[in-house]
Short mmCIF file of C-alpha atoms in Angstrom, two decimals:
data_model
loop_
_atom_site.label_atom_id
_atom_site.label_comp_id
_atom_site.label_asym_id
_atom_site.label_seq_id
_atom_site.Cartn_x
_atom_site.Cartn_y
_atom_site.Cartn_z
CA MET U 79 -18.61 -200.25 14.18
CA ASP U 80 -18.62 -200.69 10.41
CA SER U 81 -19.31 -197.46 9.27
CA ILE U 82 -16.53 -194.61 8.73
CA VAL U 83 -16.80 -190.82 8.82
CA ILE U 84 -14.32 -189.38 6.23
CA LEU U 85 -13.03 -186.10 7.58
CA ASP U 86 -12.10 -183.50 4.58
CA GLY U 87 -12.43 -180.22 6.74
CA ARG U 88 -15.57 -179.14 4.77
CA SER U 89 -18.51 -181.48 5.14
CA LEU U 90 -18.46 -182.68 8.57
CA SER U 91 -21.95 -182.83 10.04
CA VAL U 92 -23.22 -182.77 13.59
CA GLN U 93 -24.86 -185.99 12.73
CA ASP U 94 -21.29 -187.35 11.97
CA ILE U 95 -19.88 -185.94 15.34
CA LEU U 96 -22.66 -187.60 17.40
CA THR U 97 -22.16 -190.83 15.73
CA VAL U 98 -18.43 -191.15 16.31
CA SER U 99 -18.93 -189.56 19.81
CA LYS U 100 -21.07 -192.67 20.69
CA GLY U 101 -18.62 -195.11 19.40
CA LYS U 102 -20.97 -195.92 16.40
CA ALA U 103 -18.41 -194.99 13.70
CA LYS U 104 -14.60 -194.81 13.02
CA VAL U 105 -13.04 -191.55 11.27
CA ASP U 106 -10.48 -191.45 8.77
CA LEU U 107 -8.89 -188.44 6.95
CA SER U 108 -9.74 -188.19 3.11
CA ALA U 109 -6.95 -188.83 0.66
CA GLU U 110 -7.02 -185.31 -0.18
CA ALA U 111 -6.60 -184.24 3.34
CA LYS U 112 -3.81 -186.50 4.07
CA SER U 113 -1.95 -184.89 0.93
CA LYS U 114 -2.68 -181.48 2.10
CA ILE U 115 -1.33 -181.93 5.73
CA ALA U 116 1.93 -183.59 4.26
CA SER U 117 2.44 -181.17 1.63
CA LEU U 118 2.19 -178.18 3.99
CA ARG U 119 4.37 -179.48 6.58
CA GLU U 120 7.09 -180.41 4.11
CA GLU U 121 6.79 -176.77 2.81
CA LEU U 122 6.73 -175.13 6.42
CA GLU U 123 9.67 -177.28 7.26
CA LYS U 124 11.69 -175.80 4.06
CA MET U 125 10.43 -172.35 4.77
CA ILE U 126 11.96 -172.31 8.34
CA SER U 127 15.06 -174.03 7.29
CA ASP U 128 15.77 -171.59 4.51
CA ASP U 129 15.14 -168.53 6.73
CA PRO U 130 16.25 -169.19 10.25
CA GLY U 131 15.90 -165.61 11.21
CA LEU U 132 12.19 -165.79 10.43
CA ARG U 133 10.08 -165.12 13.32
CA ILE U 134 6.68 -166.76 13.32
CA TYR U 135 4.11 -167.28 16.20
CA GLY U 136 3.86 -170.71 17.60
CA ILE U 137 6.94 -171.86 16.13
CA ASN U 138 10.26 -169.94 17.29
CA VAL U 139 8.63 -167.35 19.62
CA GLY U 140 6.68 -167.44 22.73
CA ALA U 141 2.94 -167.72 23.34
CA GLY U 142 0.53 -164.74 24.11
CA ASN U 143 2.34 -161.63 25.85
CA LEU U 144 5.72 -163.74 25.13
CA LYS U 145 5.21 -163.45 21.38
CA ASP U 146 8.27 -161.17 21.09
CA THR U 147 10.74 -163.86 22.85
CA PRO U 148 12.59 -165.86 20.35
CA ILE U 149 12.91 -169.44 20.72
CA SER U 150 15.58 -171.57 18.85
CA VAL U 151 14.29 -173.92 16.56
CA LYS U 152 16.69 -176.54 17.99
CA GLU U 153 14.41 -176.17 21.31
CA ALA U 154 11.28 -176.57 19.29
CA GLU U 155 10.56 -180.23 20.72
CA LYS U 156 11.24 -179.19 24.13
CA TYR U 157 9.06 -175.99 24.01
CA GLN U 158 6.21 -178.36 22.80
CA ILE U 159 6.28 -180.23 26.08
CA LYS U 160 6.96 -176.93 28.29
CA TYR U 161 3.84 -175.41 26.36
CA LEU U 162 1.71 -178.51 27.39
CA LEU U 163 3.01 -178.65 30.91
CA SER U 164 2.07 -175.10 31.55
CA HIS U 165 -1.16 -175.17 29.73
CA ASN U 166 -2.56 -178.25 31.56
CA CYS U 167 -4.32 -176.17 34.37
CA GLY U 168 -7.81 -177.80 33.92
CA THR U 169 -9.91 -178.15 37.10
CA GLY U 170 -13.33 -179.34 38.02
CA LYS U 171 -15.41 -182.20 36.97
CA GLU U 172 -14.36 -184.59 34.01
CA VAL U 173 -15.90 -183.73 30.64
CA PRO U 174 -18.04 -186.63 29.59
CA LEU U 175 -16.23 -189.17 27.42
CA GLY U 176 -18.50 -188.57 24.51
CA ILE U 177 -18.15 -185.04 24.37
CA VAL U 178 -14.12 -185.36 24.53
CA ARG U 179 -14.54 -187.70 21.42
CA ALA U 180 -16.37 -184.99 19.77
CA MET U 181 -13.72 -182.45 20.41
CA MET U 182 -11.28 -184.68 18.86
CA VAL U 183 -13.26 -185.28 15.78
CA ILE U 184 -13.79 -181.58 15.36
CA ARG U 185 -10.34 -180.93 16.00
CA LEU U 186 -9.12 -183.33 13.47
CA ASN U 187 -11.39 -181.98 10.93
CA SER U 188 -9.84 -178.62 11.26
CA PHE U 189 -6.47 -180.17 10.58
CA ALA U 190 -8.03 -181.68 7.54
CA ALA U 191 -7.97 -178.38 5.62
CA GLY U 192 -4.29 -178.71 5.77
CA LYS U 193 -3.72 -175.01 6.90
CA SER U 194 -2.15 -175.69 10.64
CA GLY U 195 0.97 -177.20 9.69
CA ILE U 196 0.41 -180.23 11.86
CA LYS U 197 2.44 -183.35 10.94
CA PRO U 198 0.81 -186.33 9.43
CA ASP U 199 1.71 -188.91 12.31
CA THR U 200 0.26 -186.65 15.03
CA CYS U 201 -3.08 -186.84 12.71
CA GLU U 202 -2.78 -190.43 12.68
CA LEU U 203 -2.45 -191.00 16.23
CA MET U 204 -5.35 -188.63 17.12
CA THR U 205 -7.23 -190.75 14.41
CA ASP U 206 -6.18 -194.19 15.91
CA MET U 207 -7.08 -192.87 19.47
CA LEU U 208 -10.60 -192.31 18.34
CA ASN U 209 -10.90 -195.70 16.52
CA HIS U 210 -9.33 -197.72 19.30
CA GLY U 211 -11.14 -196.10 22.19
CA VAL U 212 -8.42 -194.02 23.84
CA THR U 213 -9.91 -190.99 25.38
CA PRO U 214 -8.18 -188.41 27.33
CA VAL U 215 -9.29 -187.27 30.72
CA VAL U 216 -10.12 -183.58 30.20
CA ARG U 217 -11.55 -181.17 33.02
CA GLU U 218 -14.51 -178.84 32.26
CA GLU U 219 -13.02 -175.47 33.87
CA GLY U 220 -10.10 -173.68 32.85
CA SER U 221 -11.12 -172.03 29.13
CA VAL U 222 -12.01 -168.69 28.70
CA GLY U 223 -13.30 -169.20 25.17
CA ALA U 224 -10.41 -167.37 23.25
CA SER U 225 -7.19 -168.50 21.90
CA GLY U 226 -9.23 -171.61 21.64
CA ASP U 227 -10.14 -173.77 24.58
CA LEU U 228 -6.53 -173.70 25.38
CA VAL U 229 -6.89 -175.56 28.76
CA PRO U 230 -9.09 -178.69 27.80
CA LEU U 231 -7.40 -178.97 24.38
CA SER U 232 -4.10 -179.07 26.17
CA MET U 233 -5.01 -182.11 28.18
CA ILE U 234 -5.88 -184.01 24.99
CA ALA U 235 -2.78 -182.99 23.43
CA ALA U 236 -1.06 -184.11 26.80
CA VAL U 237 -2.22 -187.70 25.89
CA LEU U 238 -0.73 -187.73 22.47
CA ALA U 239 2.36 -186.47 23.86
CA GLY U 240 2.42 -189.22 26.41
CA LEU U 241 3.14 -186.61 29.48
CA ASP U 242 3.54 -188.59 32.75
CA GLU U 243 0.65 -186.54 34.35
CA ALA U 244 -1.79 -186.90 31.55
CA GLU U 245 -4.51 -189.51 31.99
CA ALA U 246 -6.79 -191.43 29.63
CA TYR U 247 -9.76 -194.00 29.55
CA TYR U 248 -9.17 -197.39 27.73
CA GLY U 249 -11.76 -200.11 27.87
CA GLY U 250 -13.74 -198.02 30.63
CA VAL U 251 -10.74 -198.01 32.94
CA LYS U 252 -8.66 -194.66 33.75
CA TYR U 253 -4.95 -195.27 33.04
CA ASP U 254 -1.91 -192.89 32.71
CA ALA U 255 -1.57 -191.65 29.18
CA LYS U 256 1.25 -193.93 28.10
CA THR U 257 -0.32 -197.13 29.53
CA ALA U 258 -3.90 -196.42 27.76
CA LEU U 259 -1.96 -195.79 24.47
CA LYS U 260 0.14 -199.15 25.14
CA LYS U 261 -2.86 -201.12 25.63
CA ALA U 262 -4.51 -199.97 22.59
CA GLY U 263 -1.17 -200.89 20.67
CA LEU U 264 -0.56 -197.10 20.09
CA ARG U 265 2.69 -194.92 21.19
CA PRO U 266 2.78 -191.34 22.04
CA VAL U 267 4.05 -188.85 19.34
CA ALA U 268 7.17 -186.57 19.50
CA LEU U 269 5.45 -183.19 18.78
CA GLY U 270 7.43 -180.67 16.62
CA PHE U 271 7.36 -176.86 16.28
CA LYS U 272 3.81 -175.50 16.04
CA GLU U 273 1.89 -178.57 16.86
CA ALA U 274 1.38 -177.78 20.66
CA MET U 275 -0.31 -174.49 19.77
CA GLY U 276 -2.00 -176.28 16.84
CA LEU U 277 -3.51 -178.94 18.94
CA THR U 278 -4.85 -176.46 21.37
CA ASN U 279 -5.90 -173.27 19.64
CA GLY U 280 -9.46 -174.43 18.70
CA THR U 281 -13.08 -173.75 19.92
CA ASN U 282 -13.82 -177.46 20.33
CA LEU U 283 -14.78 -177.68 23.93
CA MET U 284 -17.51 -175.11 23.02
CA SER U 285 -18.73 -176.73 19.67
CA GLY U 286 -18.04 -180.38 21.36
CA TYR U 287 -20.79 -179.31 24.13
CA MET U 288 -22.75 -177.73 21.31
CA CYS U 289 -23.23 -180.76 19.44
CA SER U 290 -24.73 -182.45 22.56
CA ALA U 291 -27.22 -179.48 23.23
CA ALA U 292 -28.07 -179.49 19.44
CA VAL U 293 -30.08 -182.74 20.41
CA ASP U 294 -31.40 -181.81 23.86
CA SER U 295 -32.68 -178.28 22.80
CA GLU U 296 -34.59 -179.83 19.88
CA LYS U 297 -36.24 -182.37 21.95
CA ILE U 298 -36.87 -179.83 24.53
CA TYR U 299 -38.71 -177.67 21.80
CA ILE U 300 -40.95 -180.56 21.06
CA LEU U 301 -41.69 -181.75 24.60
CA SER U 302 -42.56 -178.16 25.54
CA ASN U 303 -45.30 -178.17 23.13
CA ILE U 304 -46.51 -181.49 24.06
CA ALA U 305 -46.50 -180.37 27.98
CA ALA U 306 -48.41 -177.22 26.95
CA ALA U 307 -51.07 -179.03 24.90
CA LEU U 308 -51.77 -181.62 28.02
CA SER U 309 -51.93 -178.66 30.26
CA LEU U 310 -54.34 -176.81 27.69
CA GLU U 311 -56.41 -179.93 27.97
CA ALA U 312 -56.34 -180.12 31.79
CA ILE U 313 -57.83 -176.46 32.12
CA ARG U 314 -60.02 -177.24 28.97
CA GLY U 315 -58.15 -174.12 27.55
CA GLU U 316 -58.78 -171.82 24.49
CA LYS U 317 -58.13 -172.90 20.94
CA ASP U 318 -58.18 -169.59 19.17
CA ALA U 319 -54.73 -168.62 20.18
CA PHE U 320 -53.40 -171.36 18.06
CA SER U 321 -55.47 -170.69 14.88
CA LYS U 322 -54.24 -170.39 11.60
CA GLU U 323 -55.82 -167.32 10.85
CA LEU U 324 -54.46 -165.68 13.88
CA CYS U 325 -51.08 -167.01 13.73
CA SER U 326 -50.36 -166.14 9.85
CA MET U 327 -50.93 -162.40 11.00
CA ARG U 328 -47.31 -162.56 12.66
CA PRO U 329 -45.73 -164.83 10.25
CA HIS U 330 -42.46 -165.65 12.21
CA GLU U 331 -41.34 -169.00 11.27
CA GLY U 332 -41.26 -170.23 14.92
CA ILE U 333 -44.81 -169.02 15.58
CA ILE U 334 -46.11 -170.67 12.38
CA LYS U 335 -44.40 -174.00 13.07
CA THR U 336 -45.41 -174.03 16.84
CA ALA U 337 -49.05 -173.42 16.08
CA GLU U 338 -49.04 -175.92 13.70
CA MET U 339 -47.97 -178.37 16.09
CA MET U 340 -50.15 -177.49 18.83
CA ARG U 341 -53.18 -177.53 16.28
CA LYS U 342 -51.94 -181.10 15.46
CA LEU U 343 -52.00 -182.19 18.96
CA ILE U 344 -55.24 -180.76 20.20
CA LYS U 345 -57.26 -181.16 17.06
CA GLY U 346 -60.72 -182.94 17.79
CA SER U 347 -60.70 -182.25 21.61
CA GLN U 348 -64.14 -182.08 23.17
CA ARG U 349 -62.66 -181.57 26.59
CA MET U 350 -61.37 -177.98 25.17
CA SER U 351 -64.93 -177.33 23.43
CA ARG U 352 -67.10 -174.49 24.61
CA GLU U 353 -69.61 -176.77 25.96
CA ALA U 354 -67.12 -178.37 28.21
CA GLN U 355 -65.89 -175.11 29.67
CA GLN U 356 -69.19 -174.22 30.70
CA ILE U 357 -69.68 -177.12 32.94
CA ALA U 358 -69.02 -176.66 36.77
CA PHE U 359 -66.48 -179.25 37.93
CA LYS U 360 -67.10 -181.14 41.22
CA GLY U 361 -66.84 -178.83 44.00
CA GLN U 362 -67.90 -175.77 41.83
CA THR U 363 -71.24 -174.51 41.61
CA PRO U 364 -72.73 -173.14 38.17
CA ASP U 365 -72.47 -169.67 39.45
CA THR U 366 -68.91 -169.80 39.82
CA VAL U 367 -68.16 -171.03 36.53
CA GLN U 368 -66.07 -168.41 34.63
CA THR U 369 -67.03 -167.13 31.20
CA ARG U 370 -63.91 -167.96 29.03
CA VAL U 371 -62.76 -164.94 27.15
CA GLN U 372 -58.92 -165.88 26.73
CA ASP U 373 -56.45 -167.75 28.83
CA ARG U 374 -53.33 -166.61 30.65
CA TYR U 375 -50.39 -165.84 28.69
CA SER U 376 -48.63 -169.06 29.88
CA PHE U 377 -51.37 -171.00 27.87
CA ARG U 378 -52.05 -168.40 25.32
CA ALA U 379 -48.63 -167.13 24.39
CA VAL U 380 -47.07 -170.46 23.64
CA PRO U 381 -46.68 -170.01 19.95
CA PRO U 382 -44.26 -166.56 20.49
CA VAL U 383 -42.65 -167.99 23.45
CA HIS U 384 -41.91 -171.68 22.01
CA GLY U 385 -41.55 -170.25 18.58
CA SER U 386 -38.64 -168.02 19.73
CA LEU U 387 -37.17 -171.23 20.95
CA TYR U 388 -37.67 -172.89 17.82
CA GLU U 389 -35.87 -170.22 15.99
CA ALA U 390 -32.81 -169.79 18.58
CA VAL U 391 -32.33 -173.73 18.06
CA GLN U 392 -32.14 -173.22 14.13
CA GLU U 393 -29.54 -170.34 14.54
CA PHE U 394 -27.50 -172.39 17.05
CA ASN U 395 -27.39 -175.20 14.63
CA ARG U 396 -26.52 -173.08 11.65
CA VAL U 397 -23.71 -171.56 13.38
CA LEU U 398 -22.68 -174.93 14.84
CA SER U 399 -22.66 -176.55 11.41
CA VAL U 400 -20.26 -173.73 9.97
CA GLU U 401 -17.97 -173.86 13.31
CA VAL U 402 -17.12 -177.65 12.69
CA ASN U 403 -16.15 -177.17 9.29
CA SER U 404 -13.96 -173.87 10.19
CA VAL U 405 -10.18 -174.09 10.61
CA THR U 406 -9.86 -172.64 14.10
CA ASP U 407 -6.00 -172.16 14.74
CA ASN U 408 -3.57 -169.23 14.84
CA PRO U 409 -1.47 -168.62 13.02
CA LEU U 410 -2.63 -170.36 9.75
CA PHE U 411 -0.27 -170.93 6.64
CA LEU U 412 -1.76 -169.79 3.38
CA HIS U 413 -0.48 -169.06 0.14
CA ASP U 414 -0.25 -165.38 -0.76
CA ASP U 415 -2.84 -164.63 -3.48
CA GLU U 416 -0.21 -162.34 -5.22
CA THR U 417 3.01 -163.85 -4.80
CA GLY U 418 1.77 -167.58 -4.25
CA GLU U 419 4.28 -167.90 -1.70
CA LEU U 420 3.62 -169.62 1.76
CA ARG U 421 2.76 -166.92 4.50
CA ALA U 422 1.94 -167.05 8.28
CA PHE U 423 -1.08 -165.42 8.86
CA SER U 424 -1.89 -164.46 12.40
CA GLY U 425 -5.64 -163.63 13.10
CA SER U 426 -8.30 -164.65 15.63
CA ASN U 427 -9.93 -167.66 14.06
CA PHE U 428 -9.74 -169.48 17.43
CA HIS U 429 -11.94 -166.55 19.17
CA GLY U 430 -15.25 -168.21 20.56
CA GLN U 431 -17.49 -164.87 20.08
CA PRO U 432 -19.72 -166.41 17.25
CA LEU U 433 -20.30 -169.37 19.54
CA ALA U 434 -20.63 -167.44 22.72
CA SER U 435 -23.31 -165.40 21.02
CA VAL U 436 -26.00 -168.30 19.98
CA ILE U 437 -24.92 -170.29 23.08
CA ASP U 438 -26.17 -167.04 25.21
CA HIS U 439 -29.24 -166.65 22.77
CA LEU U 440 -30.22 -170.31 23.36
CA LYS U 441 -29.84 -170.27 27.13
CA SER U 442 -32.29 -167.35 27.40
CA ASN U 443 -34.97 -169.00 25.24
CA LEU U 444 -34.56 -172.42 26.96
CA THR U 445 -35.16 -170.36 30.24
CA ALA U 446 -38.17 -168.79 28.86
CA ALA U 447 -39.60 -172.05 27.82
CA GLY U 448 -38.57 -173.36 31.40
CA LEU U 449 -40.44 -170.39 33.03
CA ILE U 450 -43.53 -170.58 31.06
CA SER U 451 -43.74 -174.11 31.73
CA ASP U 452 -43.24 -173.67 35.47
CA LYS U 453 -46.22 -171.13 35.26
CA ARG U 454 -48.66 -173.59 33.54
CA SER U 455 -47.81 -176.09 36.61
CA PHE U 456 -48.56 -173.49 38.99
CA SER U 457 -51.69 -172.84 37.38
CA MET U 458 -52.94 -176.29 37.40
CA LEU U 459 -52.45 -176.77 40.98
CA ASN U 460 -54.52 -173.78 41.83
CA LYS U 461 -58.41 -174.46 41.42
CA TYR U 462 -59.07 -170.71 40.66
CA LEU U 463 -56.39 -170.37 37.87
CA SER U 464 -57.30 -173.79 36.47
CA PHE U 465 -60.98 -173.45 36.10
CA GLY U 466 -61.92 -175.81 39.01
CA LEU U 467 -59.17 -178.75 39.10
CA PRO U 468 -58.61 -180.14 42.64
CA SER U 469 -56.43 -177.78 44.75
CA SER U 470 -52.83 -179.18 44.28
CA LEU U 471 -54.21 -181.90 42.47
CA ALA U 472 -54.46 -183.82 45.85
CA TYR U 473 -56.67 -187.09 45.65
CA ASP U 474 -58.26 -186.59 49.24
CA PRO U 475 -57.02 -183.48 51.47
CA SER U 476 -59.27 -184.67 53.93
CA LYS U 477 -56.91 -187.73 54.59
CA GLY U 478 -53.84 -185.58 54.42
CA ASP U 479 -53.06 -185.62 50.64
CA THR U 480 -50.68 -182.90 49.57
CA GLY U 481 -50.83 -183.94 45.88
CA LEU U 482 -48.21 -182.47 43.85
CA MET U 483 -47.75 -178.81 45.48
CA ILE U 484 -44.21 -179.60 46.22
CA ALA U 485 -43.70 -181.10 42.75
CA GLN U 486 -44.19 -177.64 41.37
CA TYR U 487 -41.71 -176.29 44.14
CA ALA U 488 -38.93 -178.40 42.71
CA GLY U 489 -39.53 -177.14 39.17
CA ALA U 490 -39.68 -173.57 40.38
CA ALA U 491 -36.10 -174.11 42.05
CA ARG U 492 -34.84 -175.30 38.71
CA ALA U 493 -36.64 -172.34 36.83
CA ALA U 494 -34.74 -170.02 39.12
CA ASP U 495 -31.52 -171.91 38.67
CA CYS U 496 -32.15 -171.07 34.82
CA ARG U 497 -32.55 -167.49 35.45
CA VAL U 498 -29.13 -167.25 36.98
CA LEU U 499 -27.35 -169.44 34.66
CA SER U 500 -29.13 -167.55 31.51
CA THR U 501 -27.04 -164.53 32.48
CA PRO U 502 -24.99 -163.94 29.27
CA ALA U 503 -21.47 -164.97 29.56
CA SER U 504 -20.43 -163.51 26.16
CA VAL U 505 -20.33 -160.01 27.77
CA THR U 506 -18.42 -160.98 30.71
CA SER U 507 -14.79 -160.76 29.43
CA ILE U 508 -11.75 -160.70 31.70
CA THR U 509 -8.31 -159.73 30.47
CA THR U 510 -5.69 -162.35 30.22
CA SER U 511 -2.11 -162.76 29.15
CA ALA U 512 -0.94 -159.40 30.49
CA GLY U 513 -3.46 -157.53 28.33
CA GLN U 514 -2.24 -159.21 24.90
CA GLU U 515 -5.47 -161.29 25.11
CA ASP U 516 -7.74 -158.49 26.50
CA PHE U 517 -11.30 -159.67 25.01
CA VAL U 518 -12.33 -163.25 25.55
CA SER U 519 -15.63 -164.75 24.72
CA MET U 520 -16.37 -166.93 27.72
CA GLY U 521 -18.23 -169.02 25.56
CA SER U 522 -16.91 -172.04 27.61
CA ILE U 523 -18.58 -170.72 30.58
CA GLY U 524 -21.70 -170.10 28.41
CA VAL U 525 -21.85 -173.64 27.27
CA LEU U 526 -21.41 -175.39 30.58
CA HIS U 527 -24.29 -173.23 31.98
CA LEU U 528 -26.20 -174.25 28.75
CA ARG U 529 -25.70 -177.93 29.63
CA LYS U 530 -26.88 -177.19 32.92
CA ILE U 531 -30.12 -175.37 31.89
CA THR U 532 -31.08 -178.20 29.51
CA GLU U 533 -30.81 -180.65 32.39
CA ASN U 534 -33.11 -178.28 34.34
CA LEU U 535 -35.66 -177.80 31.40
CA LYS U 536 -35.89 -181.78 31.43
CA THR U 537 -37.10 -181.86 34.84
CA ILE U 538 -39.32 -178.61 34.62
CA ILE U 539 -41.13 -180.41 31.61
CA ALA U 540 -41.33 -183.71 33.10
CA ILE U 541 -42.89 -181.81 36.39
CA GLU U 542 -45.54 -180.03 33.81
CA VAL U 543 -46.48 -183.31 32.07
CA LEU U 544 -47.05 -184.98 35.62
CA CYS U 545 -49.22 -182.37 36.69
CA ALA U 546 -51.25 -182.34 33.38
CA TYR U 547 -51.58 -186.22 33.36
CA ARG U 548 -52.63 -186.11 37.06
CA ALA U 549 -55.22 -183.48 36.16
CA LEU U 550 -56.49 -185.47 33.30
CA GLU U 551 -56.41 -188.84 35.31
CA MET U 552 -58.57 -187.18 38.16
CA THR U 553 -61.06 -185.21 36.14
CA ASN U 554 -61.55 -186.88 32.51
CA ASN U 555 -64.35 -189.14 33.72
CA ASN U 556 -68.05 -188.98 34.08
CA GLU U 557 -67.71 -187.54 37.65
CA TYR U 558 -66.63 -184.26 36.07
CA LEU U 559 -67.62 -184.32 32.65
CA PRO U 560 -70.37 -185.93 30.40
CA GLU U 561 -68.90 -188.84 28.63
CA ASN U 562 -68.93 -187.18 25.16
CA LEU U 563 -66.92 -184.16 26.40
CA THR U 564 -64.26 -186.41 27.91
CA GLU U 565 -62.43 -186.83 24.40
CA LEU U 566 -58.78 -185.48 24.13
CA GLY U 567 -57.29 -184.31 21.01
CA LYS U 568 -56.19 -186.56 18.41
CA GLY U 569 -52.46 -186.20 19.40
CA THR U 570 -52.71 -185.62 23.31
CA GLY U 571 -55.31 -188.42 23.46
CA LYS U 572 -52.57 -190.82 22.19
CA ILE U 573 -49.86 -189.47 24.46
CA PHE U 574 -52.06 -189.65 27.38
CA SER U 575 -53.00 -193.32 26.75
CA TYR U 576 -49.14 -193.93 26.16
CA LEU U 577 -48.20 -192.19 29.41
CA ALA U 578 -51.01 -194.26 31.36
CA GLY U 579 -49.52 -197.40 30.17
CA LYS U 580 -46.06 -196.44 31.64
CA LEU U 581 -46.75 -194.63 34.83
CA HIS U 582 -47.63 -195.96 38.07
CA GLN U 583 -51.26 -195.53 39.26
CA TYR U 584 -51.84 -194.06 42.57
CA LYS U 585 -54.75 -192.81 44.45
CA GLY U 586 -52.95 -190.96 47.38
CA ASP U 587 -49.64 -189.44 48.02
CA TYR U 588 -46.48 -191.12 47.01
CA TYR U 589 -42.81 -191.01 46.68
CA VAL U 590 -43.16 -188.13 43.97
CA ALA U 591 -39.18 -188.00 43.10
CA SER U 592 -39.41 -191.58 41.92
CA ASP U 593 -42.25 -190.36 39.16
CA ILE U 594 -40.26 -187.43 38.19
CA GLU U 595 -37.13 -189.12 37.43
CA HIS U 596 -39.06 -191.90 35.63
CA LEU U 597 -40.95 -189.38 33.31
CA THR U 598 -37.98 -187.40 32.66
CA GLU U 599 -36.16 -190.65 31.43
CA LEU U 600 -39.42 -191.68 29.53
CA LEU U 601 -40.03 -188.45 27.82
CA PHE U 602 -36.71 -187.96 26.47
CA SER U 603 -36.08 -191.70 25.41
CA ASP U 604 -35.66 -193.00 22.03
CA GLU U 605 -38.63 -195.00 22.57
CA PHE U 606 -41.14 -191.81 23.22
CA PHE U 607 -39.60 -190.18 20.19
CA ARG U 608 -40.36 -193.20 17.90
CA PHE U 609 -43.82 -193.20 19.32
CA LEU U 610 -44.27 -189.42 18.47
CA SER U 611 -42.89 -190.18 14.85
CA ASP U 612 -44.81 -193.40 14.28
CA GLU U 613 -47.95 -192.55 15.99
CA LEU U 614 -48.43 -188.85 15.54
CA ASN U 615 -45.90 -187.89 12.58
CA ILE U 616 -44.53 -185.69 14.96
CA GLY U 617 -40.81 -185.52 14.15
CA LEU U 618 -37.71 -183.34 14.85
CA THR U 619 -38.22 -180.24 12.94
CA VAL U 620 -35.12 -178.04 13.16
CA ASN U 621 -32.39 -180.55 12.61
CA LYS U 622 -34.13 -183.85 11.68
CA ASN U 623 -31.26 -185.95 10.45
CA VAL U 624 -29.13 -184.87 13.41
CA VAL U 625 -31.31 -186.10 16.07
CA GLU U 626 -32.72 -189.14 14.29
CA ASN U 627 -29.13 -190.67 13.83
CA TYR U 628 -28.47 -189.89 17.56
CA LEU U 629 -31.56 -191.83 18.33
#
């Protein structure tokens, strides 16, 4: 782990965050950031010392609806501990360690701007924890996505402060906070005024999970196109829906990009030729062969549906890139433009609505991609909707083979789950803090739903690819088509051959779950994406550097 990501508060990339989150790089604050942090803290302490009657939120008054309750500066250190104890209300599953590390990097980068009033030694300890592999135990549930992700960030802060109840991982083992720090050669820090609030008033649970989702959603977009292309080959589909001439008449970027990828995948396909479409498959009679006009929406509408996902991913990444270089805290300490004096500015930089909105938008577009994928799987299992593919893609129904009928059920279950999870969280505010915090983003709820949706999509896409692969395996031979019409597209042909070398070959029913799991891992693997890049020049299109570095 030789590389170092320098944090300056303004140039952190999602790529950097993912690198650190996976333990592939260390972090350090830039010299300028260290100077800003130290200078502001010194100036802030002087300001409080010079005017003991000054009331500043987070320093000498209570939190939330207790904002009008004075607290003696002498009690400041005790208040930090009381604040953390009362805010450690996290429940549910543990947040993955990589996400916790991402949260810490993003929080530290916010401090690098030198506007939060955090002490240098507190920032140094957080840096050392990242570099020595001390990762706090954080629970998923408890944040409402405003006033920052208070509860999960409090669990990180509790480790820095060495609270008895706090826990952290070190070397893959869970310890109490003090023991974990000691094993790494570190010691807890004594928090001063403003620090407990500064450590917790950020959007970092949301943005941490979003960094992971940036990778998953980009992969899902590409694999959705690949799955659709294989399915089109399976049903001998129509190519016109992806033509440059047609799609240029509606020049949304997502439509154009998606149609381009689809054309690249199916280019040269003889199986999708008009001649191949007119051949009766085994079990059909010539009089039952349908004259093609246009395919069902689930095949024909790939450019607008998948294209909308492309654009949602773009916007998601744009907002995320801004957020990880923002100062999400309250209050902030800034110099007045007119007087030059240091002042505390209370606002809402911690509010998660900008994130919650794009999270919900991405959720809905991922769900649409999942639903349309499931419809294609459904079609391939129906001989009337698939233009003659064997019913349920069963090898020999007379011997009791069921085929992939129930695999589609499994995909449908995941698709139905996505429908529920895609309900917008950003419009479900519940009032907190006695009405003082009366509109919250619930982006923290949305981002957990987003994570589950991406996991669902991985399975749904794998099931579609499995159906398409089985359909081609069964029918792309001279029992169904003349040899000259079995040629697949330049892209789909290579992908089919790649899968044939990786999947088990069966001629009857088998334990399908093993194939679904294996195919899911295979499709989303580093190896497969390198294959796509090397063999087909299909790269990551929305946030190329982020995902290539992640791989």
